[in-house]
Short mmCIF file of C-alpha atoms in Angstrom, two decimals:
data_model
loop_
_atom_site.label_atom_id
_atom_site.label_comp_id
_atom_site.label_asym_id
_atom_site.label_seq_id
_atom_site.Cartn_x
_atom_site.Cartn_y
_atom_site.Cartn_z
CA MET A 16 118.30 79.17 72.49
CA LYS A 17 118.43 81.46 75.41
CA HIS A 18 115.82 83.84 73.82
CA PHE A 19 113.34 80.59 73.23
CA LEU A 20 113.39 79.41 77.01
CA ARG A 21 112.66 83.12 77.87
CA VAL A 22 109.79 83.32 75.87
CA LEU A 23 109.09 79.69 77.09
CA THR A 24 109.18 80.79 80.52
CA GLN A 25 107.00 83.96 80.26
CA PHE A 26 104.54 81.91 78.37
CA PHE A 27 104.02 79.40 81.20
CA VAL A 28 103.94 82.32 83.66
CA PHE A 29 101.29 84.08 81.90
CA LEU A 30 99.66 80.48 81.53
CA TYR A 31 100.15 80.65 85.35
CA CYS A 32 98.92 83.90 86.08
CA LYS A 33 95.86 83.72 83.79
CA CYS A 34 94.23 80.35 83.99
CA LEU A 35 96.14 77.94 86.80
CA TRP A 36 95.70 80.70 89.53
CA ARG A 37 92.07 81.24 88.90
CA THR A 38 91.81 77.77 88.78
CA LEU A 39 93.05 77.42 92.09
CA LYS A 40 91.47 79.99 93.50
CA PHE A 41 87.92 78.71 92.41
CA VAL A 42 89.14 75.43 94.01
CA ILE A 43 90.12 76.57 97.27
CA ARG A 44 86.53 78.43 97.45
CA LYS A 45 84.73 75.54 96.88
CA VAL A 46 87.01 73.42 99.40
CA THR A 47 86.81 76.37 102.33
CA GLY A 48 83.44 78.12 101.34
CA ARG A 49 84.96 81.61 101.32
CA CYS A 50 86.17 83.64 98.64
CA GLU A 51 89.58 85.31 98.42
CA LEU A 52 88.47 88.79 100.35
CA GLN A 53 86.73 86.34 103.25
CA ARG A 54 90.14 84.51 103.17
CA ILE A 55 91.89 87.69 103.64
CA CYS A 56 90.42 89.39 106.27
CA TYR A 57 90.16 86.45 108.45
CA ASN A 58 93.57 85.34 107.87
CA ASN A 59 95.35 88.67 108.51
CA LYS A 60 95.40 91.04 111.43
CA PRO A 61 94.06 94.62 110.53
CA GLY A 62 96.54 96.99 109.29
CA ALA A 63 98.91 97.12 106.16
CA ARG A 64 99.25 93.32 105.79
CA ARG A 65 95.29 93.02 105.51
CA THR A 66 94.53 96.06 103.49
CA LEU A 67 97.62 95.83 100.94
CA LYS A 68 96.00 92.08 100.15
CA ILE A 69 92.81 93.68 99.75
CA GLU A 70 93.74 95.89 97.42
CA SER A 71 95.74 93.80 95.32
CA SER A 72 92.35 91.51 95.14
CA LEU A 73 90.38 94.39 94.20
CA ARG A 74 92.48 96.02 91.42
CA PHE A 75 93.72 92.72 89.65
CA SER A 76 89.81 91.55 89.60
CA LYS A 77 88.30 90.84 86.59
CA ASN A 78 85.20 91.98 87.85
CA GLU A 79 84.56 96.01 86.78
CA LEU A 80 82.57 96.28 90.27
CA LEU A 81 85.70 95.14 92.41
CA GLN A 82 88.05 97.08 90.10
CA SER A 83 86.61 100.38 90.91
CA ALA A 84 85.93 100.04 94.42
CA VAL A 85 89.53 101.35 94.82
CA SER A 86 88.70 104.53 93.45
CA ALA A 87 85.40 104.67 95.14
CA HIS A 88 84.23 108.02 96.64
CA PRO A 89 84.36 107.65 100.41
CA ASP A 90 80.60 108.74 100.88
CA SER A 91 80.00 105.92 98.78
CA VAL A 92 82.06 103.05 100.74
CA GLU A 93 79.53 101.35 102.60
CA LYS A 94 77.29 101.31 99.29
CA THR A 95 80.31 99.62 97.67
CA ILE A 96 80.90 97.16 100.44
CA ASP A 97 77.00 96.33 100.30
CA ASP A 98 77.60 95.67 96.40
CA ILE A 99 80.39 93.24 96.93
CA MET A 100 78.57 91.48 99.63
CA THR A 101 76.19 91.01 96.92
CA LEU A 102 77.97 90.30 94.43
CA LYS A 103 80.00 87.61 96.42
CA LYS A 104 76.53 86.06 97.67
CA ILE A 105 77.80 86.71 101.36
CA ASN A 106 75.14 87.06 103.95
CA PRO A 107 76.37 90.31 106.11
CA ASP A 108 74.06 88.80 109.10
CA THR A 109 76.15 85.80 109.30
CA ASN A 110 79.17 87.36 108.36
CA PRO A 111 79.06 90.99 109.99
CA GLN A 112 82.80 91.15 110.77
CA LEU A 113 83.69 90.61 106.94
CA GLY A 114 81.79 93.74 106.13
CA ILE A 115 83.58 96.21 108.96
CA SER A 116 87.02 94.54 107.99
CA LEU A 117 86.43 95.60 104.32
CA GLN A 118 85.02 98.81 104.95
CA ALA A 119 88.15 99.68 107.13
CA SER A 120 90.26 98.52 104.59
CA LEU A 121 88.40 100.65 101.65
CA PHE A 122 88.22 103.68 103.82
CA GLN A 123 92.12 103.27 104.11
CA ILE A 124 92.63 102.86 100.08
CA VAL A 125 90.50 105.56 99.02
CA GLY A 126 91.77 107.96 101.84
CA TYR A 127 95.37 107.36 100.83
CA ARG A 128 94.60 107.87 97.10
CA ASN A 129 92.55 111.23 98.43
CA LEU A 130 95.47 111.98 100.41
CA VAL A 131 98.06 111.78 97.18
CA LEU A 132 95.98 114.37 95.51
CA GLU A 133 95.30 116.78 98.32
CA VAL A 134 99.47 116.58 99.01
CA GLU A 135 99.81 117.19 94.75
CA LYS A 136 97.52 120.19 94.99
CA LEU A 137 99.72 121.95 97.64
CA ARG A 138 102.70 121.06 96.22
CA ARG A 139 101.67 122.62 92.71
CA GLU A 140 100.61 125.76 94.51
CA PRO A 141 103.38 128.40 94.50
CA TYR A 142 104.34 130.39 97.35
CA ASP A 143 102.88 133.87 96.44
CA CYS A 144 104.09 136.98 98.52
CA GLU A 145 100.45 138.76 97.68
CA ASN A 146 98.66 136.24 99.52
CA ALA A 147 97.89 137.24 103.44
CA GLU A 148 97.62 133.38 104.27
CA HIS A 149 100.97 132.65 102.88
CA GLU A 150 102.82 135.61 104.20
CA GLU A 151 100.95 134.87 107.66
CA MET A 152 102.17 131.17 107.82
CA LEU A 153 105.78 132.11 107.02
CA LEU A 154 105.87 134.69 109.50
CA LYS A 155 104.61 131.92 112.32
CA LEU A 156 107.40 129.67 110.90
CA TRP A 157 109.64 132.95 112.38
CA LYS A 158 107.68 133.08 115.61
CA ALA A 159 107.79 129.46 116.33
CA LEU A 160 111.52 129.09 115.52
CA ARG A 161 112.64 132.43 116.76
CA PRO A 162 110.41 133.31 119.62
CA GLU A 163 112.67 135.68 121.38
CA THR A 164 114.11 137.33 118.36
CA PRO A 165 111.89 140.10 116.58
CA LEU A 166 111.98 139.86 112.56
CA THR A 167 113.58 143.48 111.54
CA GLY A 168 111.61 142.92 108.13
CA ARG A 169 109.82 140.72 105.63
CA ILE A 170 113.02 140.73 103.66
CA SER A 171 115.49 140.53 105.83
CA LYS A 172 119.00 138.30 106.19
CA GLN A 173 117.63 136.96 109.38
CA TRP A 174 116.13 134.14 107.49
CA CYS A 175 119.28 132.43 107.14
CA GLU A 176 119.44 131.98 110.58
CA ILE A 177 116.58 129.32 110.30
CA GLY A 178 118.18 128.10 107.61
CA PHE A 179 116.47 129.51 104.27
CA GLN A 180 119.12 130.61 101.65
CA GLY A 181 118.85 134.17 101.21
CA SER A 182 116.85 137.21 102.28
CA ASP A 183 113.40 136.38 100.95
CA PRO A 184 112.71 132.70 101.81
CA LYS A 185 109.61 132.73 98.92
CA THR A 186 112.38 131.54 96.53
CA ASP A 187 113.26 128.23 98.25
CA PHE A 188 109.91 127.09 97.99
CA ARG A 189 109.89 126.72 94.22
CA GLY A 190 110.21 122.87 94.13
CA MET A 191 108.02 122.05 96.62
CA GLY A 192 105.52 124.63 96.65
CA LEU A 193 103.34 125.42 99.68
CA LEU A 194 103.75 122.04 100.66
CA GLY A 195 107.28 122.46 102.19
CA LEU A 196 105.97 125.44 104.32
CA HIS A 197 103.19 123.51 105.63
CA ASN A 198 105.41 120.83 106.47
CA LEU A 199 107.83 123.07 108.30
CA LEU A 200 105.54 124.95 110.21
CA TYR A 201 103.66 121.58 111.67
CA PHE A 202 107.03 120.54 112.63
CA ALA A 203 107.67 123.92 114.35
CA GLU A 204 104.37 124.31 116.06
CA HIS A 205 103.33 120.60 116.93
CA ASP A 206 106.84 119.28 117.88
CA LYS A 207 108.37 122.37 119.05
CA ALA A 208 111.14 121.19 121.48
CA ALA A 209 112.18 118.42 118.88
CA ALA A 210 111.96 121.36 115.66
CA LEU A 211 114.32 123.73 118.16
CA GLN A 212 116.82 120.90 118.87
CA VAL A 213 117.05 119.79 115.34
CA LEU A 214 117.75 123.49 114.43
CA HIS A 215 120.07 124.26 117.26
CA ASP A 216 122.09 121.16 116.24
CA SER A 217 122.35 122.24 112.79
CA LEU A 218 123.47 125.71 113.50
CA GLN A 219 126.26 124.15 115.87
CA PRO A 220 127.12 120.83 115.09
CA LYS A 221 129.01 118.17 117.06
CA HIS A 222 130.81 114.84 115.69
CA ARG A 223 129.08 111.87 116.74
CA PRO A 224 130.96 110.05 119.51
CA ILE A 225 133.98 108.02 118.17
CA SER A 226 133.75 104.44 119.73
CA LEU A 227 137.23 102.32 120.39
CA GLY A 228 136.90 100.25 117.43
CA THR A 229 136.40 103.33 115.14
CA THR A 230 139.38 105.25 116.76
CA SER A 231 141.74 101.75 116.01
CA LYS A 232 141.29 102.56 112.42
CA LEU A 233 142.21 105.72 112.38
CA SER A 234 145.75 107.06 111.63
CA LYS A 235 147.10 109.72 114.06
CA ALA A 236 146.98 112.40 111.40
CA GLU A 237 142.97 111.26 110.81
CA TRP A 238 142.25 111.33 114.73
CA GLU A 239 143.62 114.70 114.97
CA LYS A 240 142.01 116.19 112.08
CA LYS A 241 138.85 114.76 113.44
CA LYS A 242 139.33 115.64 116.91
CA PHE A 243 139.79 119.52 115.98
CA ASP A 244 137.73 119.99 112.87
CA LYS A 245 134.28 121.57 113.31
CA ALA A 246 131.50 119.02 112.27
CA ILE A 247 129.30 119.78 109.22
CA GLY A 248 126.20 121.35 109.96
CA TYR A 249 123.09 122.08 107.66
CA SER A 250 120.38 124.53 106.63
CA PHE A 251 117.49 123.61 108.42
CA ALA A 252 114.63 125.25 106.28
CA ILE A 253 116.44 123.92 103.13
CA VAL A 254 116.82 120.48 104.52
CA GLY A 255 113.22 120.50 105.40
CA ILE A 256 111.94 121.36 102.14
CA ASN A 257 114.30 118.45 100.78
CA ILE A 258 113.23 115.98 103.40
CA THR A 259 109.82 117.12 102.04
CA ASP A 260 110.45 115.69 98.45
CA LEU A 261 111.68 112.59 100.06
CA ALA A 262 108.19 112.21 101.98
CA TYR A 263 106.40 113.10 98.97
CA ALA A 264 108.36 110.44 96.53
CA LEU A 265 107.29 107.77 99.42
CA LEU A 266 103.68 108.73 99.19
CA VAL A 267 103.49 108.98 95.33
CA SER A 268 105.18 105.97 94.74
CA GLY A 269 103.34 104.14 97.57
CA ALA A 270 105.99 102.94 99.72
CA LEU A 271 104.32 104.87 102.77
CA LYS A 272 101.06 102.72 102.21
CA THR A 273 102.73 100.14 104.95
CA HIS A 274 103.16 103.17 107.36
CA LEU A 275 99.80 104.84 107.09
CA TYR A 276 97.79 101.64 106.79
CA ASN A 277 99.22 100.63 109.93
CA VAL A 278 98.55 103.97 111.74
CA ALA A 279 95.33 105.07 110.52
CA PRO A 280 92.59 103.38 111.24
CA GLU A 281 90.47 104.57 108.63
CA MET A 282 91.36 107.37 106.34
CA PRO A 283 95.15 108.90 106.45
CA SER A 284 94.73 112.63 106.40
CA LEU A 285 97.30 115.34 105.69
CA ALA A 286 98.03 115.44 109.60
CA HIS A 287 99.39 111.65 109.24
CA PHE A 288 101.47 112.93 106.10
CA GLN A 289 103.05 115.75 108.22
CA GLN A 290 103.58 113.67 111.32
CA THR A 291 105.69 111.35 109.08
CA PHE A 292 107.64 114.38 107.67
CA CYS A 293 108.23 115.20 111.39
CA TYR A 294 109.61 111.85 112.13
CA LEU A 295 111.60 111.74 108.94
CA MET A 296 113.20 115.50 110.04
CA GLN A 297 114.34 113.98 113.33
CA GLU A 298 115.33 110.24 111.61
CA PHE A 299 117.47 112.53 109.08
CA HIS A 300 118.84 114.51 111.73
CA LYS A 301 120.27 111.50 113.75
CA PHE A 302 121.56 109.63 110.29
CA TRP A 303 123.48 113.01 109.27
CA THR A 304 125.03 112.72 112.61
CA GLU A 305 126.13 109.23 112.65
CA GLU A 306 127.46 109.66 109.11
CA ASP A 307 129.53 112.49 110.19
CA PRO A 308 130.33 114.03 106.57
CA SER A 309 133.24 115.84 105.86
CA ASP A 310 132.00 118.34 103.59
CA ILE A 311 128.05 119.61 102.85
CA MET A 312 128.69 118.46 99.17
CA GLU A 313 127.90 114.78 100.55
CA PHE A 314 124.28 115.64 101.66
CA ASN A 315 122.84 114.38 98.38
CA HIS A 316 124.80 110.97 99.07
CA VAL A 317 123.72 110.84 102.66
CA ARG A 318 120.19 111.61 101.59
CA ALA A 319 120.09 108.67 99.00
CA LYS A 320 121.39 106.02 101.87
CA PHE A 321 118.77 107.49 103.97
CA HIS A 322 116.09 107.25 101.71
CA LYS A 323 117.72 103.79 101.07
CA ARG A 324 117.06 102.70 104.47
CA VAL A 325 113.73 104.13 105.09
CA LEU A 326 112.49 102.13 101.65
CA LYS A 327 113.83 98.95 103.40
CA GLN A 328 111.76 99.55 106.60
CA LEU A 329 108.85 100.16 104.75
CA LYS A 330 108.92 96.66 102.93
CA ASN A 331 107.99 94.95 106.13
CA PRO A 332 104.25 95.30 106.38
CA ASN A 333 104.20 95.39 110.14
CA MET A 334 106.62 98.53 109.95
CA THR A 335 105.24 101.60 111.49
CA LEU A 336 107.50 104.75 111.42
CA CYS A 337 105.80 105.87 115.08
CA PRO A 338 107.00 109.75 115.86
CA HIS A 339 107.00 110.48 119.20
CA PHE A 340 104.54 113.49 119.43
CA ALA A 341 103.56 114.81 122.79
CA ALA A 342 101.27 117.58 121.41
CA SER A 343 99.87 115.11 118.75
CA ASP A 344 95.90 115.02 119.02
CA LEU A 345 95.74 112.39 116.52
CA HIS A 346 96.61 109.38 118.91
CA LEU A 347 98.83 107.08 116.39
CA VAL A 348 98.02 103.52 116.92
CA ASN A 349 100.21 100.20 115.65
CA LEU A 350 97.21 98.09 114.80
#
């Protein structure tokens, strides 16, 4: 009986999606005189809320032109918009704002897709110590994070000072390839003060301040242990590569669309992604301090909780993970 009811429910859902919903859209268009794309553009402010609805409308359309619009080349976006206006029989002279709104959203959609491809390419490119550009980036990272300390050699235990595992950092880039190095260097150069502070705190961690309410819950033995034990630090570079993996997962899954559609007026770029990484690094550092783990083995647990929190934030279509970059030249805007 339960199986029959489940099948019956699925049938009605299918019927609604395939027939009733399309009929309802047809009726609404006749009543309002506007197609679905017009209603979305006129009823939603610029940003993620509008672009996500436009993307969904195009992607699930039965028309091949509309379906292919989300995969358009950036150079053909304007022509694609003209084709959509013609298909929908919308006069651009009497609806000038519609074309502008659709174009901005479509640039965001195709830009996000291209950004995923660009990030994936960097992730798949392995660090090559025979490549002069790769080596130069690595040395720039050292100089940015240890400006007053000369590196004694390319292979050196000094790399552990900025959070690599051994004498040769190239082995730590295996998981994220060049993407990890690009992100770390961007953080060190474009938000240097924050990067140096996070590095310093990771080497000399302190317990977060314990509130009176928390103190009352601790036994005397626990209080004494907390009072005298050293807080747990972490390896800056290794965590940076790990947070790169987290940012990559958010991007590929589409979760970052909310943020990037809100901060990039047109096409999201690699710099937008790298600024998001910088924000996540700073926020994870704060989260780690708040969690105040008793052992480095808790790292994966803390990271999972942090990932879950970010995902929850990004479910809000108005969410903007706004990093505060004094050195930024991108002028992030909350639309």
